[in-house]
């Protein structure tokens, strides 16, 4: 009860703080959603992407590479 | 005739009047119901004889008893007082609240749900607007006419740069002396697609070529492969430091686009 009251007073009571909560929530939600979606994509395509096989080719090359 | 107990103005609680409705136009028995026979003796005889069906002019005679309708939870008379309408909704809603009802918690939950819908909607709206504005960006046919300038000073010796030109990558390599010597030392007989290094470059220090594998169009990786140049990860084509095919399935050397040097500004103009 005390928790819900303090949450209400902090985030929802004033329209300005409610809007701030909404925009901050949108920012966090979008970042989290993108991270989760990318993670799911990478998991479903694991082993097939360049970043998964990069070490096979990049580490082998520098022997004859003149930097 | 109306029920005396009900003080409500809502007529549906009152009982219907006895007798026939006003609109009834049929013969109304003038005598009292007790005296008048329901059926005349001749009809009764026909009914008994099976000649007359039991059809009547109205299906149900309005009676004095109409079923009363109650609220689901009707307060007892002792709770509301005898003078109040027992059928009116109760003024005090306390009895209907959940036992653990918490006004603050309920309000916070309602605002929380509203806020959640709001920020999901805000994120969706932001993406909608972003996508709409992106579609105003330069289209592919406009980009196809474009030239790309590369600042030569920004690429140190021995480094690659990948530039996007006409939607495709262009490799620009600032080659070292050793690499130029290595590219010139290759025998033409070793090459699948014989080209000298001088054919492929306008200035030996600067190698400019399309970053598209001539096999199936993948993008090769710089500074990789067995010949120290480029390597295509799709099917394992190896290109040397002049971009010539040396090993793997690709049939041709990496393509050289049109390009020029702008010495005054120190730039390579591709296109």
Tab-separated table of C-alpha atoms in Angstrom:
chain	number	residue	atom	x	y	z
A	1	UNK	CA	0.000	0.000	0.000
A	2	UNK	CA	2.740	2.391	0.882
A	3	UNK	CA	4.635	1.312	-2.198
A	4	UNK	CA	1.751	1.870	-4.569
A	5	UNK	CA	1.036	5.257	-3.026
A	6	UNK	CA	4.625	6.397	-3.391
A	7	UNK	CA	4.737	5.080	-6.971
A	8	UNK	CA	1.572	6.997	-7.712
A	9	UNK	CA	2.896	10.188	-6.170
A	10	UNK	CA	6.248	9.889	-7.897
A	11	UNK	CA	5.237	8.907	-11.432
A	12	UNK	CA	1.559	9.422	-12.073
A	13	UNK	CA	0.220	12.208	-9.916
A	14	UNK	CA	1.316	15.150	-12.031
A	15	UNK	CA	0.636	15.136	-15.747
A	16	UNK	CA	4.178	16.299	-16.399
A	17	UNK	CA	5.701	13.442	-14.485
A	18	UNK	CA	3.250	11.044	-16.124
A	19	UNK	CA	4.373	12.193	-19.563
A	20	UNK	CA	7.992	11.936	-18.524
A	21	UNK	CA	7.299	8.398	-17.352
A	22	UNK	CA	5.673	7.590	-20.680
A	23	UNK	CA	8.564	8.930	-22.761
A	24	UNK	CA	11.211	7.358	-20.575
A	25	UNK	CA	9.277	4.120	-20.727
A	26	UNK	CA	9.059	4.360	-24.509
A	27	UNK	CA	12.824	4.827	-24.740
A	28	UNK	CA	13.574	1.904	-22.455
A	29	UNK	CA	10.924	-0.254	-24.090
A	30	UNK	CA	12.219	0.374	-27.574
A	31	UNK	CA	15.796	-0.386	-26.604
A	32	UNK	CA	14.733	-3.527	-24.766
A	33	UNK	CA	12.472	-4.636	-27.605
A	34	UNK	CA	15.212	-4.160	-30.191
A	35	UNK	CA	17.731	-5.998	-28.040
A	36	UNK	CA	15.378	-8.910	-27.506
A	37	UNK	CA	14.423	-9.054	-31.189
A	38	UNK	CA	18.053	-8.944	-32.314
A	39	UNK	CA	18.957	-11.570	-29.757
A	40	UNK	CA	16.181	-13.838	-30.975
A	41	UNK	CA	17.288	-13.315	-34.573
A	42	UNK	CA	20.921	-14.075	-33.727
A	43	UNK	CA	19.889	-17.136	-31.759
A	44	UNK	CA	17.804	-18.489	-34.621
A	45	UNK	CA	20.651	-17.838	-37.072
A	46	UNK	CA	23.508	-18.817	-34.817
A	47	UNK	CA	26.515	-20.199	-36.641
A	48	UNK	CA	25.442	-18.761	-39.979
A	49	UNK	CA	26.412	-15.132	-39.642
A	50	UNK	CA	29.690	-13.511	-40.448
A	51	UNK	CA	30.340	-12.566	-36.863
A	52	UNK	CA	30.055	-16.228	-35.900
A	53	UNK	CA	32.633	-17.439	-38.423
A	54	UNK	CA	34.840	-14.373	-38.556
A	55	UNK	CA	37.531	-15.876	-36.349
A	56	UNK	CA	38.080	-18.706	-38.841
A	57	UNK	CA	39.294	-16.330	-41.527
A	58	UNK	CA	40.633	-13.234	-39.834
A	59	UNK	CA	43.044	-14.947	-37.449
A	60	UNK	CA	44.494	-17.173	-40.168
A	61	UNK	CA	45.323	-14.304	-42.503
A	62	UNK	CA	47.888	-11.994	-40.786
A	63	UNK	CA	50.775	-14.452	-41.295
A	64	UNK	CA	51.415	-13.272	-44.847
A	65	UNK	CA	49.757	-9.901	-44.410
A	66	UNK	CA	52.174	-6.982	-44.494
A	67	UNK	CA	50.651	-4.421	-42.240
B	1	UNK	CA	-55.903	-2.142	-9.563
B	2	UNK	CA	-52.158	-1.301	-9.390
B	3	UNK	CA	-50.145	-2.767	-6.627
B	4	UNK	CA	-50.356	-0.559	-3.599
B	5	UNK	CA	-47.147	-1.689	-1.999
B	6	UNK	CA	-44.940	-0.299	-4.732
B	7	UNK	CA	-44.212	3.412	-4.570
B	8	UNK	CA	-41.817	3.422	-7.461
B	9	UNK	CA	-42.781	5.309	-10.566
B	10	UNK	CA	-41.381	2.503	-12.626
B	11	UNK	CA	-44.446	0.937	-14.015
B	12	UNK	CA	-42.889	-2.361	-14.835
B	13	UNK	CA	-42.950	-3.250	-11.203
B	14	UNK	CA	-46.663	-2.792	-10.981
B	15	UNK	CA	-48.992	-5.590	-11.739
B	16	UNK	CA	-51.019	-5.456	-14.916
B	17	UNK	CA	-54.699	-4.545	-14.604
B	18	UNK	CA	-57.154	-7.306	-14.369
B	19	UNK	CA	-59.437	-8.010	-17.239
B	20	UNK	CA	-58.909	-7.574	-20.921
B	21	UNK	CA	-56.544	-4.929	-22.300
B	22	UNK	CA	-58.045	-1.702	-23.630
B	23	UNK	CA	-57.222	-2.518	-27.174
B	24	UNK	CA	-59.164	-5.719	-27.045
B	25	UNK	CA	-62.076	-5.368	-29.460
B	26	UNK	CA	-63.671	-8.738	-29.116
B	27	UNK	CA	-66.862	-9.548	-27.301
B	28	UNK	CA	-66.414	-8.804	-23.654
B	29	UNK	CA	-68.587	-10.923	-21.427
B	30	UNK	CA	-70.939	-8.493	-19.792
B	31	UNK	CA	-71.762	-10.785	-16.951
B	32	UNK	CA	-69.376	-11.516	-14.145
B	33	UNK	CA	-66.854	-14.270	-14.910
B	34	UNK	CA	-68.367	-16.508	-12.294
B	35	UNK	CA	-71.793	-16.526	-13.924
B	36	UNK	CA	-70.852	-16.574	-17.574
B	37	UNK	CA	-69.999	-19.992	-18.915
B	38	UNK	CA	-66.624	-20.156	-20.514
B	39	UNK	CA	-68.076	-21.937	-23.500
B	40	UNK	CA	-71.609	-22.109	-24.692
B	41	UNK	CA	-73.332	-25.426	-24.411
B	42	UNK	CA	-73.459	-25.928	-28.173
B	43	UNK	CA	-69.728	-25.337	-28.581
B	44	UNK	CA	-69.021	-27.526	-25.623
B	45	UNK	CA	-70.970	-30.278	-27.348
B	46	UNK	CA	-68.920	-29.768	-30.499
B	47	UNK	CA	-65.686	-29.875	-28.540
B	48	UNK	CA	-66.694	-33.116	-26.969
B	49	UNK	CA	-67.617	-34.379	-30.394
B	50	UNK	CA	-64.190	-33.451	-31.688
B	51	UNK	CA	-65.391	-30.905	-34.264
B	52	UNK	CA	-63.794	-27.741	-32.884
B	53	UNK	CA	-60.160	-27.151	-32.325
B	54	UNK	CA	-59.051	-25.511	-29.116
B	55	UNK	CA	-58.048	-22.244	-30.678
B	56	UNK	CA	-58.815	-19.041	-28.817
B	57	UNK	CA	-58.682	-15.410	-29.781
B	58	UNK	CA	-55.838	-14.653	-27.379
B	59	UNK	CA	-53.366	-17.004	-25.975
B	60	UNK	CA	-53.123	-15.958	-22.350
B	61	UNK	CA	-55.558	-14.080	-20.283
B	62	UNK	CA	-53.890	-11.297	-18.328
B	63	UNK	CA	-54.051	-12.217	-14.731
B	64	UNK	CA	-53.690	-10.356	-11.501
B	65	UNK	CA	-50.292	-11.832	-10.738
B	66	UNK	CA	-47.268	-10.519	-12.637
B	67	UNK	CA	-43.934	-11.814	-11.667
B	68	UNK	CA	-42.023	-9.227	-9.703
B	69	UNK	CA	-38.478	-8.489	-10.649
B	70	UNK	CA	-35.848	-8.154	-8.005
B	71	UNK	CA	-32.355	-6.831	-7.958
B	72	UNK	CA	-29.884	-9.602	-7.532
B	73	UNK	CA	-29.091	-8.500	-4.033
B	74	UNK	CA	-32.084	-6.901	-2.468
B	75	UNK	CA	-31.367	-5.374	0.880
B	76	UNK	CA	-33.592	-6.443	3.687
B	77	UNK	CA	-36.214	-4.035	4.934
B	78	UNK	CA	-34.509	-3.822	8.279
B	79	UNK	CA	-31.336	-2.599	6.621
B	80	UNK	CA	-32.862	0.178	4.551
B	81	UNK	CA	-35.876	1.210	6.584
B	82	UNK	CA	-39.493	0.542	5.857
B	83	UNK	CA	-40.190	3.804	4.009
B	84	UNK	CA	-37.572	3.405	1.323
B	85	UNK	CA	-38.047	1.728	-1.981
B	86	UNK	CA	-36.724	-1.778	-1.575
B	87	UNK	CA	-36.146	-2.068	-5.300
B	88	UNK	CA	-33.945	0.997	-5.663
B	89	UNK	CA	-30.231	0.291	-6.010
B	90	UNK	CA	-28.495	0.510	-2.672
B	91	UNK	CA	-26.851	3.849	-1.976
B	92	UNK	CA	-24.022	2.361	-0.038
B	93	UNK	CA	-21.714	0.356	-2.287
B	94	UNK	CA	-19.485	-0.862	0.518
B	95	UNK	CA	-21.173	-4.229	0.599
B	96	UNK	CA	-20.217	-4.807	-3.014
B	97	UNK	CA	-16.524	-4.021	-2.727
B	98	UNK	CA	-13.992	-6.788	-2.560
B	99	UNK	CA	-12.763	-7.449	0.927
B	100	UNK	CA	-9.177	-6.546	0.063
B	101	UNK	CA	-10.082	-3.539	-2.102
B	102	UNK	CA	-7.352	-0.920	-1.920
B	103	UNK	CA	-8.244	2.414	-3.429
B	104	UNK	CA	-4.648	3.624	-3.794
B	105	UNK	CA	-3.446	0.371	-5.226
B	106	UNK	CA	-6.309	0.247	-7.682
B	107	UNK	CA	-5.622	3.786	-8.838
B	108	UNK	CA	-1.905	3.162	-9.208
B	109	UNK	CA	-2.626	0.004	-11.185
B	110	UNK	CA	-4.986	1.875	-13.498
B	111	UNK	CA	-2.396	4.579	-14.163
B	112	UNK	CA	0.276	1.926	-14.594
B	113	UNK	CA	-1.742	0.208	-17.293
B	114	UNK	CA	-2.465	3.527	-18.997
B	115	UNK	CA	1.202	4.433	-18.904
B	116	UNK	CA	2.202	1.051	-20.291
B	117	UNK	CA	-0.155	1.342	-23.226
B	118	UNK	CA	1.035	4.907	-23.723
B	119	UNK	CA	4.718	4.132	-23.972
B	120	UNK	CA	4.160	1.130	-26.215
B	121	UNK	CA	2.050	3.364	-28.405
B	122	UNK	CA	4.679	6.108	-28.277
B	123	UNK	CA	7.398	3.702	-29.382
B	124	UNK	CA	5.195	2.421	-32.208
B	125	UNK	CA	4.342	5.967	-33.294
B	126	UNK	CA	7.995	6.958	-33.244
B	127	UNK	CA	8.876	4.033	-35.505
B	128	UNK	CA	5.995	4.874	-37.803
B	129	UNK	CA	7.144	8.473	-38.180
B	130	UNK	CA	10.763	7.405	-38.612
B	131	UNK	CA	9.911	4.958	-41.368
B	132	UNK	CA	7.747	7.540	-43.068
B	133	UNK	CA	10.549	10.097	-43.069
B	134	UNK	CA	13.126	7.558	-44.237
B	135	UNK	CA	11.112	7.015	-47.375
B	136	UNK	CA	11.797	10.628	-48.304
B	137	UNK	CA	15.528	9.997	-48.413
B	138	UNK	CA	17.309	9.895	-51.754
B	139	UNK	CA	16.073	7.021	-53.860
B	140	UNK	CA	18.227	4.489	-55.630
B	141	UNK	CA	18.040	6.154	-59.042
B	142	UNK	CA	19.236	9.431	-57.545
B	143	UNK	CA	22.076	7.693	-55.772
B	144	UNK	CA	23.036	5.906	-59.000
B	145	UNK	CA	24.027	9.220	-60.582
B	146	UNK	CA	26.104	10.209	-57.635
B	147	UNK	CA	29.862	10.443	-57.496
B	148	UNK	CA	31.783	9.698	-54.390
B	149	UNK	CA	34.845	11.574	-53.266
B	150	UNK	CA	37.374	9.959	-51.026
B	151	UNK	CA	39.891	12.041	-49.171
B	152	UNK	CA	43.240	10.419	-49.849
B	153	UNK	CA	44.757	11.870	-46.701
B	154	UNK	CA	42.232	9.980	-44.595
B	155	UNK	CA	43.587	6.579	-45.683
B	156	UNK	CA	47.071	5.896	-44.332
B	157	UNK	CA	49.492	3.650	-46.129
B	158	UNK	CA	48.678	-0.027	-45.852
B	159	UNK	CA	45.032	0.534	-44.970
B	160	UNK	CA	41.771	-0.307	-46.679
B	161	UNK	CA	38.717	1.870	-46.930
B	162	UNK	CA	35.318	0.633	-48.014
B	163	UNK	CA	33.138	3.242	-49.703
B	164	UNK	CA	29.570	2.779	-50.748
B	165	UNK	CA	29.009	3.799	-54.339
B	166	UNK	CA	25.832	3.056	-56.301
B	167	UNK	CA	24.740	0.787	-53.501
B	168	UNK	CA	27.837	-1.363	-53.804
B	169	UNK	CA	31.036	-1.356	-51.794
B	170	UNK	CA	34.184	0.024	-53.344
B	171	UNK	CA	37.539	-0.982	-51.914
B	172	UNK	CA	40.210	1.685	-51.798
B	173	UNK	CA	43.600	0.532	-50.656
B	174	UNK	CA	46.613	2.690	-50.050
B	175	UNK	CA	49.302	0.152	-50.871
B	176	UNK	CA	52.793	0.039	-49.479
B	177	UNK	CA	55.932	-0.283	-51.604
B	178	UNK	CA	56.217	-3.948	-50.656
B	179	UNK	CA	52.699	-4.637	-51.807
B	180	UNK	CA	53.263	-2.902	-55.136
B	181	UNK	CA	56.430	-4.920	-55.666
B	182	UNK	CA	54.579	-8.088	-54.735
B	183	UNK	CA	51.770	-7.301	-57.178
B	184	UNK	CA	54.270	-6.630	-59.990
B	185	UNK	CA	56.275	-9.785	-59.310
B	186	UNK	CA	53.449	-12.135	-60.224
B	187	UNK	CA	53.929	-14.052	-63.458
B	188	UNK	CA	51.084	-13.671	-65.953
B	189	UNK	CA	51.111	-17.420	-66.513
B	190	UNK	CA	50.000	-17.960	-62.921
B	191	UNK	CA	46.875	-15.898	-63.390
B	192	UNK	CA	43.449	-17.119	-64.332
B	193	UNK	CA	42.475	-13.676	-65.673
B	194	UNK	CA	45.815	-12.171	-66.741
B	195	UNK	CA	46.115	-8.480	-66.043
B	196	UNK	CA	49.213	-6.590	-65.043
B	197	UNK	CA	49.104	-4.446	-61.968
B	198	UNK	CA	49.670	-1.397	-64.171
B	199	UNK	CA	46.508	-2.261	-66.104
B	200	UNK	CA	44.526	-2.205	-62.934
B	201	UNK	CA	45.751	0.974	-61.295
B	202	UNK	CA	46.218	4.551	-62.418
B	203	UNK	CA	48.654	5.155	-59.605
B	204	UNK	CA	50.320	2.110	-58.117
B	205	UNK	CA	49.831	3.337	-54.544
B	206	UNK	CA	46.085	3.517	-54.950
B	207	UNK	CA	44.084	0.424	-55.781
B	208	UNK	CA	40.416	1.199	-56.405
B	209	UNK	CA	38.051	-1.654	-57.245
B	210	UNK	CA	34.514	-2.854	-56.747
B	211	UNK	CA	34.075	-4.870	-53.583
B	212	UNK	CA	31.937	-7.489	-55.268
B	213	UNK	CA	33.176	-11.025	-55.763
B	214	UNK	CA	33.034	-11.976	-59.440
B	215	UNK	CA	31.752	-15.407	-58.522
B	216	UNK	CA	28.324	-14.781	-57.027
B	217	UNK	CA	28.524	-11.242	-55.801
B	218	UNK	CA	29.440	-11.550	-52.159
B	219	UNK	CA	31.597	-8.905	-50.520
B	220	UNK	CA	35.174	-10.141	-50.006
B	221	UNK	CA	37.027	-9.496	-46.784
B	222	UNK	CA	40.069	-7.281	-46.856
B	223	UNK	CA	43.504	-8.311	-45.607
B	224	UNK	CA	42.586	-11.965	-45.675
B	225	UNK	CA	43.109	-15.033	-47.796
B	226	UNK	CA	46.167	-16.981	-48.885
B	227	UNK	CA	47.500	-14.248	-51.175
B	228	UNK	CA	47.400	-11.387	-48.729
B	229	UNK	CA	44.667	-9.526	-50.533
B	230	UNK	CA	40.984	-10.266	-50.318
B	231	UNK	CA	39.059	-13.383	-49.483
B	232	UNK	CA	35.425	-14.127	-50.264
B	233	UNK	CA	33.840	-16.081	-47.417
B	234	UNK	CA	30.924	-17.379	-49.468
B	235	UNK	CA	32.771	-19.899	-51.618
B	236	UNK	CA	36.407	-19.317	-50.805
B	237	UNK	CA	37.797	-17.172	-53.600
B	238	UNK	CA	41.241	-15.728	-52.891
B	239	UNK	CA	42.321	-12.446	-54.465
B	240	UNK	CA	45.834	-11.066	-54.359
B	241	UNK	CA	47.001	-7.595	-53.404
B	242	UNK	CA	46.062	-6.313	-56.853
B	243	UNK	CA	42.559	-7.760	-56.599
B	244	UNK	CA	43.263	-10.548	-59.120
B	245	UNK	CA	41.659	-13.925	-58.692
B	246	UNK	CA	44.183	-16.531	-57.626
B	247	UNK	CA	42.275	-19.412	-56.114
B	248	UNK	CA	38.682	-20.461	-55.743
B	249	UNK	CA	35.627	-20.474	-57.978
B	250	UNK	CA	35.592	-16.834	-59.129
B	251	UNK	CA	36.358	-16.482	-62.863
B	252	UNK	CA	37.548	-12.866	-63.079
B	253	UNK	CA	39.550	-10.266	-61.231
B	254	UNK	CA	37.732	-7.769	-59.093
B	255	UNK	CA	36.202	-5.105	-61.302
B	256	UNK	CA	37.753	-1.658	-61.575
B	257	UNK	CA	35.235	1.200	-61.575
B	258	UNK	CA	35.687	4.535	-63.308
B	259	UNK	CA	37.646	6.816	-61.074
B	260	UNK	CA	39.882	9.842	-61.245
B	261	UNK	CA	42.280	11.701	-59.056
B	262	UNK	CA	41.625	15.258	-58.020
B	263	UNK	CA	45.165	16.269	-57.190
B	264	UNK	CA	44.281	19.785	-56.145
B	265	UNK	CA	42.035	18.666	-53.327
B	266	UNK	CA	43.800	15.367	-52.747
B	267	UNK	CA	40.747	13.296	-53.497
B	268	UNK	CA	39.788	10.218	-55.455
B	269	UNK	CA	36.544	10.736	-57.376
B	270	UNK	CA	34.716	7.490	-58.041
B	271	UNK	CA	32.122	7.569	-60.784
